[in-house]
mmCIF file of C-alpha atoms in Angstrom:
data_model
loop_
_atom_site.group_PDB
_atom_site.id
_atom_site.type_symbol
_atom_site.label_atom_id
_atom_site.label_comp_id
_atom_site.label_asym_id
_atom_site.label_seq_id
_atom_site.Cartn_x
_atom_site.Cartn_y
_atom_site.Cartn_z
ATOM 1 C CA MET C 36 0.000 0.000 0.000
ATOM 2 C CA THR C 37 1.412 3.319 -1.030
ATOM 3 C CA LEU C 38 0.658 6.484 0.915
ATOM 4 C CA ILE C 39 0.180 9.619 -1.072
ATOM 5 C CA PRO C 40 1.991 12.509 0.537
ATOM 6 C CA MET C 41 -0.160 15.476 1.589
ATOM 7 C CA ASP C 42 0.465 18.771 -0.007
ATOM 8 C CA SER C 43 0.694 21.948 2.063
ATOM 9 C CA MET C 44 -2.965 22.870 1.427
ATOM 10 C CA GLN C 45 -4.259 19.589 2.870
ATOM 11 C CA ARG C 46 -1.892 19.792 5.838
ATOM 12 C CA ARG C 47 -3.040 23.339 6.591
ATOM 13 C CA ARG C 48 -6.711 22.274 6.503
ATOM 14 C CA ILE C 49 -6.058 19.421 8.935
ATOM 15 C CA GLU C 50 -4.156 21.721 11.299
ATOM 16 C CA ASP C 51 -6.922 24.336 11.123
ATOM 17 C CA ARG C 52 -9.537 21.679 11.909
ATOM 18 C CA THR C 53 -7.479 20.435 14.873
ATOM 19 C CA ARG C 54 -7.091 23.978 16.246
ATOM 20 C CA GLY C 55 -10.822 24.609 15.766
ATOM 21 C CA ARG C 56 -11.761 21.463 17.668
ATOM 22 C CA HIS C 57 -9.401 22.478 20.476
ATOM 23 C CA ARG C 58 -11.020 25.939 20.678
ATOM 24 C CA VAL C 59 -14.492 24.397 20.866
ATOM 25 C CA ARG C 60 -13.391 22.084 23.714
ATOM 26 C CA VAL C 61 -11.879 24.997 25.646
ATOM 27 C CA VAL C 62 -14.910 27.263 25.185
ATOM 28 C CA THR C 63 -17.269 24.447 26.179
ATOM 29 C CA ALA C 64 -15.251 23.707 29.315
ATOM 30 C CA ILE C 65 -15.153 27.397 30.294
ATOM 31 C CA ALA C 66 -18.912 27.724 29.756
ATOM 32 C CA ALA C 67 -19.628 24.624 31.855
ATOM 33 C CA ILE C 68 -17.388 25.798 34.698
ATOM 34 C CA GLY C 69 -18.811 29.323 34.548
ATOM 35 C CA SER C 70 -22.417 28.135 34.694
ATOM 36 C CA GLY C 71 -21.612 25.868 37.646
ATOM 37 C CA VAL C 72 -19.953 28.715 39.531
ATOM 38 C CA LEU C 73 -22.844 31.060 38.728
ATOM 39 C CA ALA C 74 -25.415 28.532 39.948
ATOM 40 C CA THR C 75 -23.449 28.010 43.161
ATOM 41 C CA VAL C 76 -23.089 31.737 43.842
ATOM 42 C CA LEU C 77 -26.786 32.400 43.177
ATOM 43 C CA SER C 78 -27.889 29.554 45.420
ATOM 44 C CA LEU C 79 -25.624 30.785 48.218
ATOM 45 C CA LEU C 80 -26.901 34.336 47.842
ATOM 46 C CA LEU C 81 -30.542 33.279 47.836
ATOM 47 C CA THR C 82 -30.047 30.896 50.755
ATOM 48 C CA GLY C 83 -28.210 33.571 52.714
ATOM 49 C CA THR C 84 -30.985 36.085 52.038
ATOM 50 C CA ALA C 85 -33.692 33.652 53.153
ATOM 51 C CA ALA C 86 -31.758 32.689 56.299
ATOM 52 C CA THR C 87 -31.131 36.345 57.152
ATOM 53 C CA ALA C 88 -34.822 37.195 56.703
ATOM 54 C CA ALA C 89 -35.892 34.275 58.911
ATOM 55 C CA THR C 90 -33.375 35.219 61.600
ATOM 56 C CA THR C 91 -34.447 38.855 61.498
ATOM 57 C CA ASN C 92 -38.138 37.979 61.979
ATOM 58 C CA THR C 93 -37.523 35.651 64.915
ATOM 59 C CA SER C 94 -34.987 37.853 66.693
ATOM 60 C CA THR C 95 -37.094 41.036 66.807
ATOM 61 C CA SER C 96 -37.234 42.242 70.369
ATOM 62 C CA ASN C 97 -38.981 45.049 72.166
ATOM 63 C CA THR C 98 -36.850 47.079 74.547
ATOM 64 C CA SER C 99 -39.812 48.249 76.650
ATOM 65 C CA GLY C 100 -40.211 44.812 78.248
ATOM 66 C CA ASP C 101 -43.892 44.402 77.338
ATOM 67 C CA THR C 102 -44.140 40.722 76.321
ATOM 68 C CA ALA C 103 -47.620 41.044 74.782
ATOM 69 C CA THR C 104 -46.400 43.784 72.448
ATOM 70 C CA GLN C 105 -43.224 41.812 71.733
ATOM 71 C CA ASN C 106 -45.170 38.673 70.752
ATOM 72 C CA THR C 107 -47.514 40.687 68.540
ATOM 73 C CA GLN C 108 -44.612 42.333 66.718
ATOM 74 C CA SER C 109 -42.629 39.147 66.141
ATOM 75 C CA ASN C 110 -45.659 37.148 64.912
ATOM 76 C CA SER C 111 -47.245 39.856 62.757
ATOM 77 C CA ASP C 112 -45.241 38.937 59.653
ATOM 78 C CA GLN C 113 -45.991 35.206 59.819
ATOM 79 C CA LEU C 114 -48.998 33.418 58.358
ATOM 80 C CA GLN C 115 -51.349 31.823 60.845
ATOM 81 C CA ALA C 116 -53.899 29.075 60.376
ATOM 82 C CA PRO C 117 -57.581 30.058 60.805
ATOM 83 C CA THR C 118 -59.066 29.331 64.229
ATOM 84 C CA THR C 119 -62.302 27.847 62.820
ATOM 85 C CA THR C 120 -62.942 25.677 59.820
ATOM 86 C CA PRO C 121 -65.049 27.081 56.978
ATOM 87 C CA ALA C 122 -68.715 26.064 56.956
ATOM 88 C CA GLN C 123 -69.736 23.401 54.460
ATOM 89 C CA THR C 124 -72.356 24.564 51.964
ATOM 90 C CA ASP C 125 -74.264 22.399 49.515
ATOM 91 C CA ILE C 126 -74.985 24.740 46.628
ATOM 92 C CA GLY C 127 -76.374 23.159 43.485
ATOM 93 C CA GLY C 128 -76.965 19.707 44.937
ATOM 94 C CA GLY C 129 -73.772 18.002 43.832
ATOM 95 C CA HIS C 130 -72.757 16.821 40.378
ATOM 96 C CA GLY C 131 -76.163 16.411 38.781
ATOM 97 C CA SER C 132 -76.938 17.193 35.175
ATOM 98 C CA SER C 133 -77.601 20.765 34.121
ATOM 99 C CA GLY C 134 -80.668 19.906 32.045
ATOM 100 C CA GLY C 135 -78.903 20.147 28.691
ATOM 101 C CA SER C 136 -79.319 17.398 26.142
#
């Protein structure tokens, strides 16, 4: 089997293709690392903000010493369950037909 030698044009094309593939690998790696770092930083920032907000709400204190006022202030920003359950109403009699044909 005889190998045909490459001329300079073919060699240049192969080298250009190799350099192009290398650039694509590098850019892809940088993009993957950058997106991972960005996701980590955002999650840390959002977690830190949520933890700070929760700590701030629970650590609110009243310097006057009135515990009733202190409890009202610290619980005013939190959701509370209703004290009574809603009344059951039977409007329309269930899932009957509407009279249409």
